Coordinates of C-alpha atoms and ligand atoms in Angstrom, one line a residue:
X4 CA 79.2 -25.6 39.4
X5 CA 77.7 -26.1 43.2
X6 CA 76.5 -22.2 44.5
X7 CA 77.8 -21.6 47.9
X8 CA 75.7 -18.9 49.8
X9 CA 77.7 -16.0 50.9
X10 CA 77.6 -12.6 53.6
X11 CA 78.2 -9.6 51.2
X12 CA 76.7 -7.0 53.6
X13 CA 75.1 -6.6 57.3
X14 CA 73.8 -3.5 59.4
X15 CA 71.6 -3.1 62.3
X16 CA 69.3 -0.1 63.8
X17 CA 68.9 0.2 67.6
X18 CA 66.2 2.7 69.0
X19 CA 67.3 6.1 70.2
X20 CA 66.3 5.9 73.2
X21 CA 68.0 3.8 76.1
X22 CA 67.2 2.2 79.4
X23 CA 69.6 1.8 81.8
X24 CA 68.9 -0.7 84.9
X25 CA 69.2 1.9 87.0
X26 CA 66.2 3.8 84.9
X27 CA 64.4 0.1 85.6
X28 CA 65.1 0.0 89.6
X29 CA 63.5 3.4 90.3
X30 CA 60.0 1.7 89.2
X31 CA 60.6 -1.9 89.8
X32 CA 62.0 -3.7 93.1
X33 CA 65.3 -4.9 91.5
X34 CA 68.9 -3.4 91.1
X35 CA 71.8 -2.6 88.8
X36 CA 74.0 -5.2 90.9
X37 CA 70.9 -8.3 90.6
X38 CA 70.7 -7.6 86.6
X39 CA 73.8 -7.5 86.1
X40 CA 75.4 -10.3 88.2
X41 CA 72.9 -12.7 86.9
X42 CA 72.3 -11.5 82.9
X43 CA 75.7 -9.2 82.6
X44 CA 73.5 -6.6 80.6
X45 CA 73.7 -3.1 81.7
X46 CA 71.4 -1.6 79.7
X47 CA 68.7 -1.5 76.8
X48 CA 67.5 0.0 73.9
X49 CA 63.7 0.9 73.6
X50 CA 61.5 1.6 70.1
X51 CA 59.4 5.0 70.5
X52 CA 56.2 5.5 71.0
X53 CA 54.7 4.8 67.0
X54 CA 58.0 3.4 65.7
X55 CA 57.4 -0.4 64.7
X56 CA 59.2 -3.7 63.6
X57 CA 59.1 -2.5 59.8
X58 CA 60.3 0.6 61.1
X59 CA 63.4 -0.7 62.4
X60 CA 63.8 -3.5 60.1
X61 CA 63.7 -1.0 57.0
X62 CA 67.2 1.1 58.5
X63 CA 69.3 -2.4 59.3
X64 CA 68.1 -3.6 55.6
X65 CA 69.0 -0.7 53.9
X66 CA 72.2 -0.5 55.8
X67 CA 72.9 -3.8 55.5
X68 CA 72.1 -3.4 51.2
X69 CA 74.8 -0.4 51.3
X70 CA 77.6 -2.5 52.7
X71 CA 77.1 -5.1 50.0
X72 CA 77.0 -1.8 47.6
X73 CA 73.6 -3.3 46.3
X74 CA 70.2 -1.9 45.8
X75 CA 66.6 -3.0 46.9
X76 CA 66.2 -3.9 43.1
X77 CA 68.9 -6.3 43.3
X78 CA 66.9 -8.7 45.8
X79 CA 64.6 -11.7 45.1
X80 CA 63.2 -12.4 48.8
X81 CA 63.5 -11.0 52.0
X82 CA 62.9 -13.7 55.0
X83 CA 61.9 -11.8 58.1
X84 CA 62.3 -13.6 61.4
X85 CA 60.2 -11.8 64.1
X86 CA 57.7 -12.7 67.1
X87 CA 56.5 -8.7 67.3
X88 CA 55.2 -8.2 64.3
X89 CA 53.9 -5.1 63.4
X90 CA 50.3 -6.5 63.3
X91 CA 49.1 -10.2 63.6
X92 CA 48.8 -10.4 59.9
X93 CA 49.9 -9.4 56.7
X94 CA 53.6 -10.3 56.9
X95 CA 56.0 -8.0 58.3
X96 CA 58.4 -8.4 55.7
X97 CA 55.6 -7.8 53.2
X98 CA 55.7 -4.3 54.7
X99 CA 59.5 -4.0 54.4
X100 CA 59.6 -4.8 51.1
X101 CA 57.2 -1.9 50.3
X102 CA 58.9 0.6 52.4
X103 CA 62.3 -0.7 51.0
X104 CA 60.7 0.7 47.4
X105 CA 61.1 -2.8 46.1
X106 CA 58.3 -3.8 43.1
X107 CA 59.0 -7.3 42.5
X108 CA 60.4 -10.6 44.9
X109 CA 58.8 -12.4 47.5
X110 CA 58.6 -11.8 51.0
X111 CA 58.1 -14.3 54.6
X112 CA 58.3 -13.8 58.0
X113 CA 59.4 -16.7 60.2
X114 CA 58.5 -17.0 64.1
X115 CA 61.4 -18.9 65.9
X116 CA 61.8 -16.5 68.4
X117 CA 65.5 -16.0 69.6
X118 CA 66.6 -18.8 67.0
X119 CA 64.6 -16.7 64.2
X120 CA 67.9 -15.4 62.9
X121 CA 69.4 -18.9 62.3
X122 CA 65.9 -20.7 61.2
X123 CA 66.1 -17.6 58.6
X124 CA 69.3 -17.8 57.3
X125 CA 69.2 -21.5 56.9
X126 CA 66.1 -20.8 54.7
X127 CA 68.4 -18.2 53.0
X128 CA 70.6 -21.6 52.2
X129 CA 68.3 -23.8 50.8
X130 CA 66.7 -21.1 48.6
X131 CA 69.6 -20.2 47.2
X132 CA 71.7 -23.2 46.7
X133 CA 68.6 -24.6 44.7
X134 CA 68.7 -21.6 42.2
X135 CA 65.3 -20.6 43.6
X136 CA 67.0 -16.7 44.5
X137 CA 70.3 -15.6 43.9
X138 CA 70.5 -12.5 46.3
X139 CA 68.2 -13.1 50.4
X140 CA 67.6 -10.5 52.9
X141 CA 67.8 -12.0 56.2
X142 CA 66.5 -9.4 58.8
X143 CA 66.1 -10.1 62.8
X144 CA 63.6 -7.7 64.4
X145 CA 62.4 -7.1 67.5
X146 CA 59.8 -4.8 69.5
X147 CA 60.0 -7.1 72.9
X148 CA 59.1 -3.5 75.0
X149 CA 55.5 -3.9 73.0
X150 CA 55.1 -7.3 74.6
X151 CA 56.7 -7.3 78.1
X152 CA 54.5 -7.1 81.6
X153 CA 56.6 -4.0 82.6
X154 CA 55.6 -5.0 86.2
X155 CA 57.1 -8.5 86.4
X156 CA 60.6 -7.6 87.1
X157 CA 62.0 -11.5 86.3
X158 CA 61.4 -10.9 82.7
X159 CA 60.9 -6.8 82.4
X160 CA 64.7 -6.8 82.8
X161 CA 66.0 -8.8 80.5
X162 CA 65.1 -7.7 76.7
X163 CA 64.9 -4.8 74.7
X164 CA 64.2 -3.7 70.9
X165 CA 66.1 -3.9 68.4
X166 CA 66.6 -5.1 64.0
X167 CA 69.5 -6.7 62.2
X168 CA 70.1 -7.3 58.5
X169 CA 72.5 -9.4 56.4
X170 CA 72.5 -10.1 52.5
X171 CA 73.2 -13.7 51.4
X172 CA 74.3 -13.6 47.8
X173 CA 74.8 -17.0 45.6
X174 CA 78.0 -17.7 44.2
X175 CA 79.5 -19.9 42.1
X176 CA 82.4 -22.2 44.3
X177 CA 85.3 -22.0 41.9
X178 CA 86.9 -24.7 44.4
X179 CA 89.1 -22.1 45.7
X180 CA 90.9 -23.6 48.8
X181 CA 88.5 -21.5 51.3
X182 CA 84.9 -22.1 49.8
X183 CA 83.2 -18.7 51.7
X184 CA 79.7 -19.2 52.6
X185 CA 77.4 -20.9 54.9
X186 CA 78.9 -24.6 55.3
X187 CA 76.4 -26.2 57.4
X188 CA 73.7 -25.4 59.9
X189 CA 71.2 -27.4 62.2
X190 CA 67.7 -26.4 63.1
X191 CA 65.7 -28.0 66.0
X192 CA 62.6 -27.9 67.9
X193 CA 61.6 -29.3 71.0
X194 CA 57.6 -28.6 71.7
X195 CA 57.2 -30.5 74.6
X196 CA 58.6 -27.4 76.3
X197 CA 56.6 -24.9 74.6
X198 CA 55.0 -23.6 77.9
X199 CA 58.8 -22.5 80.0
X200 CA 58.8 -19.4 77.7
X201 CA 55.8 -18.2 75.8
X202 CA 53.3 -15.2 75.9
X203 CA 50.2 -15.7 78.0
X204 CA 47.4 -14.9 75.3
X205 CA 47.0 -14.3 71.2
X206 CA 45.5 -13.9 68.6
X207 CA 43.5 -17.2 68.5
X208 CA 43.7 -18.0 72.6
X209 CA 42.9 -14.6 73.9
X210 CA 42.3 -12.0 71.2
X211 CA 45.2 -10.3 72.5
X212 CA 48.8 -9.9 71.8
X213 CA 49.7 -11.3 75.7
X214 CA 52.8 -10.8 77.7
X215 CA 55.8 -13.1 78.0
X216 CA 56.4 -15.5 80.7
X217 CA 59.6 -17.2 81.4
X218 CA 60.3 -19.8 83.4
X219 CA 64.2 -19.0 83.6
X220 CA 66.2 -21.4 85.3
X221 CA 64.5 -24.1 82.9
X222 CA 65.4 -22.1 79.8
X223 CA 68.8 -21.9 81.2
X224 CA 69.5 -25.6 81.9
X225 CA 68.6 -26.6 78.6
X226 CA 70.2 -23.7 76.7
X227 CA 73.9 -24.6 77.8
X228 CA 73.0 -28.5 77.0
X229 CA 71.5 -28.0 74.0
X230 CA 73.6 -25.5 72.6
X231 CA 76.9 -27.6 73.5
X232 CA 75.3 -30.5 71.7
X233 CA 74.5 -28.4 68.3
X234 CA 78.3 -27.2 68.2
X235 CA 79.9 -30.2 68.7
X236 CA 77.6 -31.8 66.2
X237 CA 78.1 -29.5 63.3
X238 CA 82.3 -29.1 64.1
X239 CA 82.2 -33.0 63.4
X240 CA 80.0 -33.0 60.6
X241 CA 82.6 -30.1 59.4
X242 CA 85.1 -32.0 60.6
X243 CA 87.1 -29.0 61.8
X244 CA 87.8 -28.7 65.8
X245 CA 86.6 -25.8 68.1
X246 CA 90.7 -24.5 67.4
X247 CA 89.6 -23.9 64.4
X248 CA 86.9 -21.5 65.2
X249 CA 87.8 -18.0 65.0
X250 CA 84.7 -16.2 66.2
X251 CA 81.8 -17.5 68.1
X252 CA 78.9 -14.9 68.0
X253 CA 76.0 -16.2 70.1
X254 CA 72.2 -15.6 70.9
X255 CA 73.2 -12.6 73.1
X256 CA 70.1 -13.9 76.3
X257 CA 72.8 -13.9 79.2
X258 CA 76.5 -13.7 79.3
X259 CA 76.4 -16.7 81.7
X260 CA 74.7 -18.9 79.2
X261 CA 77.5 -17.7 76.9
X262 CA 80.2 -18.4 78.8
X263 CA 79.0 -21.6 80.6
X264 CA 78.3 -22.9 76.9
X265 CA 82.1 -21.3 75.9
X266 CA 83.7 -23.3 79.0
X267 CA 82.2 -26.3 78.1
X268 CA 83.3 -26.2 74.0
X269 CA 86.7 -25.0 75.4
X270 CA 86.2 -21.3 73.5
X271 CA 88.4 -18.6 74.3
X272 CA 86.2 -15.8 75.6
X273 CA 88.1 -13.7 73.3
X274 CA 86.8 -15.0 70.4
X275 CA 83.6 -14.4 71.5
X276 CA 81.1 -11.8 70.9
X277 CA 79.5 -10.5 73.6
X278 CA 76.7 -7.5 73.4
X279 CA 74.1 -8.5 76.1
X280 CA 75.5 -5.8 78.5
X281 CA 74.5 -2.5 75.8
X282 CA 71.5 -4.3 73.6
X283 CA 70.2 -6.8 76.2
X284 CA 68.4 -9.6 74.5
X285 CA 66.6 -8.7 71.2
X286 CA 65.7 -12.0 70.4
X287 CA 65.7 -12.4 66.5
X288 CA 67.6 -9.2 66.0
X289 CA 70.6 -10.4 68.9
X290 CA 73.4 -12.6 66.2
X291 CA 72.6 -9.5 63.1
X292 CA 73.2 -6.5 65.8
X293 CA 76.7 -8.8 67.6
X294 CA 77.3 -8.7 63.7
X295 CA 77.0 -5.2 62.8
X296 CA 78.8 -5.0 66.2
X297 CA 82.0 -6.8 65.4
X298 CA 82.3 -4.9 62.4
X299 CA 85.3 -5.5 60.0
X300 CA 86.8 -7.6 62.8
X301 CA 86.0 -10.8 61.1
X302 CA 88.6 -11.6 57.7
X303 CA 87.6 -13.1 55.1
X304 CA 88.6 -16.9 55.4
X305 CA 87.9 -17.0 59.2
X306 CA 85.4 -19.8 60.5
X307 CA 82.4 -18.3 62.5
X308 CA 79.9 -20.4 64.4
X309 CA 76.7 -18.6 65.7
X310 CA 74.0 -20.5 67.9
X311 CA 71.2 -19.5 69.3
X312 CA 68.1 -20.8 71.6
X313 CA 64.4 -19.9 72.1
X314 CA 60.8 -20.2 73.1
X315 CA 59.4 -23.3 71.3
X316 CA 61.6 -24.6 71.9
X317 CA 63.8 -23.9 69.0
X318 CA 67.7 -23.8 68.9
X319 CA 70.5 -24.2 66.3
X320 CA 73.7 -23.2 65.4
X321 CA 75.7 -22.3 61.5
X322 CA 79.3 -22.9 60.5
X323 CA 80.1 -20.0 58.1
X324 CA 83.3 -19.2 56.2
X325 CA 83.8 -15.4 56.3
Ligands
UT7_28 O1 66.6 -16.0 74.6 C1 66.3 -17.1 75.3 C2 65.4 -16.8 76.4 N1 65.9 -16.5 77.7 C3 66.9 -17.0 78.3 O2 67.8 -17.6 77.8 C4 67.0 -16.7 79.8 C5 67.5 -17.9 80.6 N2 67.5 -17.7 82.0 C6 68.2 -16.7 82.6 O3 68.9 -16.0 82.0 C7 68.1 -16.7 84.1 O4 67.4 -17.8 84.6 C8 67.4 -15.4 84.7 C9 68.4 -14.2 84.4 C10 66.1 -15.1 84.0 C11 67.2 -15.5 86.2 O5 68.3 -15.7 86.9 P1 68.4 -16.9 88.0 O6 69.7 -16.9 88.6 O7 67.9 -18.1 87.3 O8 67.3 -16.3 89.1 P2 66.0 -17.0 89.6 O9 64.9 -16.9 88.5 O10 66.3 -18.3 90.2 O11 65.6 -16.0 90.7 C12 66.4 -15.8 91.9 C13 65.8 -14.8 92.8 C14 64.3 -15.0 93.1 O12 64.1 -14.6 94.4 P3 63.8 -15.7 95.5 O13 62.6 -16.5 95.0 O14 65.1 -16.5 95.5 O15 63.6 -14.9 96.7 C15 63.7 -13.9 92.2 O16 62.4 -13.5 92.6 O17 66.0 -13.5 92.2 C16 64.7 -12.8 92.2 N3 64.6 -12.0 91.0 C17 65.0 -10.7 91.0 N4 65.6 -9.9 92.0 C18 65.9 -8.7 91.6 C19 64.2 -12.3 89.8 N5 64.3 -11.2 89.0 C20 64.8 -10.2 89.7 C21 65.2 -8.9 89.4 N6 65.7 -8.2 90.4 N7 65.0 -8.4 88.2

């Protein structure tokens, strides 16, 4: 029988400590009203001083393992999407899956930036409808605040830190009339454009972590386009129409990407998840937390689409049967 790969549980950790943009104006020449008009987020959350990636990812994974009523010992791999890993090298998940207690399994982390949740969960897909692992730990982390020019108020605005966690589990389709899982997803990657949002520096360039430049209004013009394209793509594949969608839970970078991309598919805004305004943009860890955020909302049976874009560039979007 085919294995269809399913959500059994999902969680998220957010830092104590928030940033408002008000908290941002008093050092930086911008303004409540500029952020908000332009990004629609209102405010941030911020790791502390000493508390890292693993840190954060460790509290959404083992929330995310309680909701599935499972245990660390119950998963083969954890795939770790992140671009602020704890250090350049080993493997952030490796670190997770030590602090998670877990003694046996494999563990990745994959670096597709704001598409990192999506690159990771297709991965979760293949892996498990091959019979490779039965049970994946997807987790979306980011530490953004460790990598921002806090001076550069065109970017210093706009992210802030932040994990999310869901548990794919394989299953065996017994043809039932609503086949749960992930039906289909599409990756892509465009490096010709690698240089509109990147860090300045490296490991290998500069022997440093660097700071994130963005060229904005770039990223923007080819988020909506792109994003557009993957949806209508993957609904025809499905052959379902965007009526048929009952929750769209984007890459939360900007409200106005999200609902110029909504307009344009036709999307009810109400069907929409929308968490920029309290988490900002956590990159990897933005589709988990809208997750964790929309809580028991989504029924069993309803059709969810997520899509996301980022630095590469990388975008792609996942039809999933709740
Ligand atoms: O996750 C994927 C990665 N990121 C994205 O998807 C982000 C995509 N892009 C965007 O969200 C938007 O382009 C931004 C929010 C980054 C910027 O909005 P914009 O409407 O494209 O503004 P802009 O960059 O064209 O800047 C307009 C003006 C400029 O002033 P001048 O040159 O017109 O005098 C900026 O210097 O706004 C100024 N500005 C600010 N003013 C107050 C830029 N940042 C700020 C700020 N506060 N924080």
């Amino acid at each position: 029988m085919p294995i269809r790969t399913q959500i059994v549980g999902w969680g998220g950790y957010l830092p104590r400590k928030v940033v408002t943009n008000n908290d941002l104006s008093e050092k930086l020449d911008t303004s409540d009203e500029w952020i908000y008009s332009r990004t629609g987020i209102k405010q941030r959350h911020i790791a502390a001083e000493g508390e890292v990636s693993s840190d954060l990812a460790t509290i959404a994974a083992q929330r995310a393992l309680a909701k599935a009523e499972m245990t660390p010992d119950d998963v083969d791999m954890i795939i770790l999407a992140t671009v602020t890993p704890d250090n350049t090298f080993p493997a952030t998940a490796a670190r997770v899956q030590a602090k998670l207690g877990m003694t046996r399994g494999v563990a990745f982390d994959i670096g597709a930036a704001c598409a990192g949740f999506i690159y990771a969960a297709s991965q979760a897909k293949n892996y498990i409808e091959t019979g490779y692992a039965k049970t994946v730990l997807v987790i979306g982390v980011e530490t953004f605040s460790r990598i921002i020019d806090w001076d550069d108020r065109r970017t210093a605005v706009l992210f802030g830190d932040g994990a999310g966690a869901v548990v794919f589990k394989g299953v065996e389709d017994n043809g039932d009339a609503l086949s749960r899982g992930i039906i289909s997803y599409e990756i892509h990657t465009d490096g010709r454009l690698y240089d509109i949002l990147r860090t300045q520096g490296g490991p290998s360039e500069t022997s440093t972590v660097g700071t994130l430049t963005m060229d904005g209004r770039e990223v923007f013009r080819h988020a909506v386009g792109k994003l557009v394209d993957v949806a209508e793509s993957l609904l025809k594949k499905a052959n379902v129409t965007i009526d048929d969608i009952d929750w769209v839970i984007p890459h939360q970078a900007n409200a106005r990407i999200i609902s110029a991309t909504g307009e344009r598919l036709g999307i009810s805004p109400e069907k929409t998840a929308i968490t920029v305004d309290k988490h900002a943009n956590t990159s990897a860890a933005s589709i988990p937390l809208a997750l964790m955020e929309m809580g028991d909302k989504i029924k069993p049976g309803d059709l969810v689409f997520i899509e996301a874009l980022g630095a590469g560039l990388v975008w792609g979007g996942m039809l999933i049967r709740w």
